[in-house]
């Protein structure tokens, strides 16, 4: 299994609500091999953390790579996250 973890920080002055369309779009994707998905905005329990996180588990590396290359997934990243984010970090763990 491959776990994909994404965290992001918004640009100064961007409200957390700007993430709603992107998070909704990610949740609506139904890629083959997706085992589980958890996403949301930070609960603000500590200071100076990331603003959102997306964690998705895929059955195998091929399923993750197909998702990563999916045109609709790419559009969501470009149009619904990139304009609002100062920084996005990603890591894939093989479990």
Short mmCIF file of C-alpha atoms in Angstrom, two decimals:
data_model
loop_
_atom_site.label_atom_id
_atom_site.label_comp_id
_atom_site.label_asym_id
_atom_site.label_seq_id
_atom_site.Cartn_x
_atom_site.Cartn_y
_atom_site.Cartn_z
CA UNK A 1 0.00 0.00 0.00
CA UNK A 2 1.11 3.59 -0.66
CA UNK A 3 0.08 6.41 1.67
CA UNK A 4 0.13 9.85 0.08
CA UNK A 5 0.33 12.72 2.58
CA UNK A 6 -0.12 16.32 1.45
CA UNK A 7 0.02 19.40 3.67
CA UNK A 8 -0.25 23.02 2.62
CA UNK A 9 0.06 26.58 3.87
CA UNK A 10 -2.09 29.36 2.54
CA UNK A 11 -0.72 32.65 1.27
CA UNK A 12 -1.01 35.58 3.68
CA UNK A 13 -4.53 36.98 3.70
CA UNK A 14 -6.20 33.89 2.23
CA UNK A 15 -9.04 32.53 4.38
CA UNK A 16 -9.37 28.81 5.17
CA UNK A 17 -12.72 28.85 3.36
CA UNK A 18 -10.81 29.24 0.07
CA UNK A 19 -9.82 25.57 0.46
CA UNK A 20 -13.39 24.25 0.44
CA UNK A 21 -13.76 23.89 -3.35
CA UNK A 22 -10.41 22.10 -3.65
CA UNK A 23 -11.05 19.74 -0.75
CA UNK A 24 -14.52 18.99 -2.10
CA UNK A 25 -13.08 18.28 -5.55
CA UNK A 26 -10.42 15.94 -4.14
CA UNK A 27 -13.08 14.07 -2.16
CA UNK A 28 -15.19 13.72 -5.33
CA UNK A 29 -12.41 11.99 -7.28
CA UNK A 30 -12.82 8.22 -7.33
CA UNK A 31 -9.52 6.85 -8.61
CA UNK A 32 -9.06 3.11 -9.07
CA UNK A 33 -7.11 1.61 -6.20
CA UNK A 34 -8.04 4.25 -3.62
CA UNK A 35 -8.41 2.49 -0.27
CA UNK A 36 -9.09 5.44 2.04
CA UNK A 37 -9.10 9.23 2.10
CA UNK A 38 -9.03 11.76 4.95
CA UNK A 39 -8.81 15.50 4.41
CA UNK A 40 -9.58 18.79 6.04
CA UNK A 41 -8.38 22.09 7.43
CA UNK A 42 -6.19 22.39 10.50
CA UNK A 43 -8.09 22.53 13.81
CA UNK A 44 -5.88 25.40 15.01
CA UNK A 45 -4.94 23.63 18.24
CA UNK A 46 -1.35 24.92 17.98
CA UNK A 47 0.33 27.89 16.35
CA UNK A 48 2.31 28.00 13.12
CA UNK A 49 1.21 24.73 11.62
CA UNK A 50 0.03 23.77 8.16
CA UNK A 51 -3.43 24.91 7.05
CA UNK A 52 -4.73 21.69 5.49
CA UNK A 53 -3.91 18.03 5.08
CA UNK A 54 -4.90 15.28 2.68
CA UNK A 55 -4.04 11.66 3.40
CA UNK A 56 -4.91 9.00 0.86
CA UNK A 57 -4.07 5.31 0.80
CA UNK A 58 -3.70 3.46 -2.49
CA UNK A 59 -3.60 -0.28 -3.06
CA UNK A 60 -0.18 -0.13 -4.71
CA UNK A 61 2.35 2.09 -6.45
CA UNK A 62 0.64 1.77 -9.84
CA UNK A 63 -2.65 3.04 -8.38
CA UNK A 64 -0.88 6.01 -6.79
CA UNK A 65 1.01 6.85 -9.99
CA UNK A 66 -2.20 6.74 -12.04
CA UNK A 67 -3.87 9.10 -9.56
CA UNK A 68 -0.89 11.45 -9.59
CA UNK A 69 -0.98 11.60 -13.41
CA UNK A 70 -4.78 11.90 -13.68
CA UNK A 71 -5.71 15.06 -15.66
CA UNK A 72 -8.63 15.99 -13.38
CA UNK A 73 -6.43 15.61 -10.30
CA UNK A 74 -3.87 17.86 -11.98
CA UNK A 75 -6.53 20.45 -12.76
CA UNK A 76 -7.69 20.49 -9.15
CA UNK A 77 -4.11 21.01 -7.95
CA UNK A 78 -3.45 23.81 -10.46
CA UNK A 79 -6.76 25.66 -10.21
CA UNK A 80 -8.09 25.02 -6.70
CA UNK A 81 -4.94 24.78 -4.56
CA UNK A 82 -1.92 26.40 -6.24
CA UNK A 83 -3.41 29.93 -6.47
CA UNK A 84 -4.07 30.03 -2.72
CA UNK A 85 -1.06 28.19 -1.32
CA UNK A 86 2.31 29.55 -0.34
CA UNK A 87 3.71 26.06 0.12
CA UNK A 88 2.59 22.48 -0.45
CA UNK A 89 4.57 19.49 0.80
CA UNK A 90 4.02 15.88 -0.26
CA UNK A 91 5.37 12.54 0.87
CA UNK A 92 4.54 9.00 -0.20
CA UNK A 93 5.08 6.15 2.24
CA UNK A 94 5.18 2.50 1.22
CA UNK A 95 3.36 0.56 3.95
#
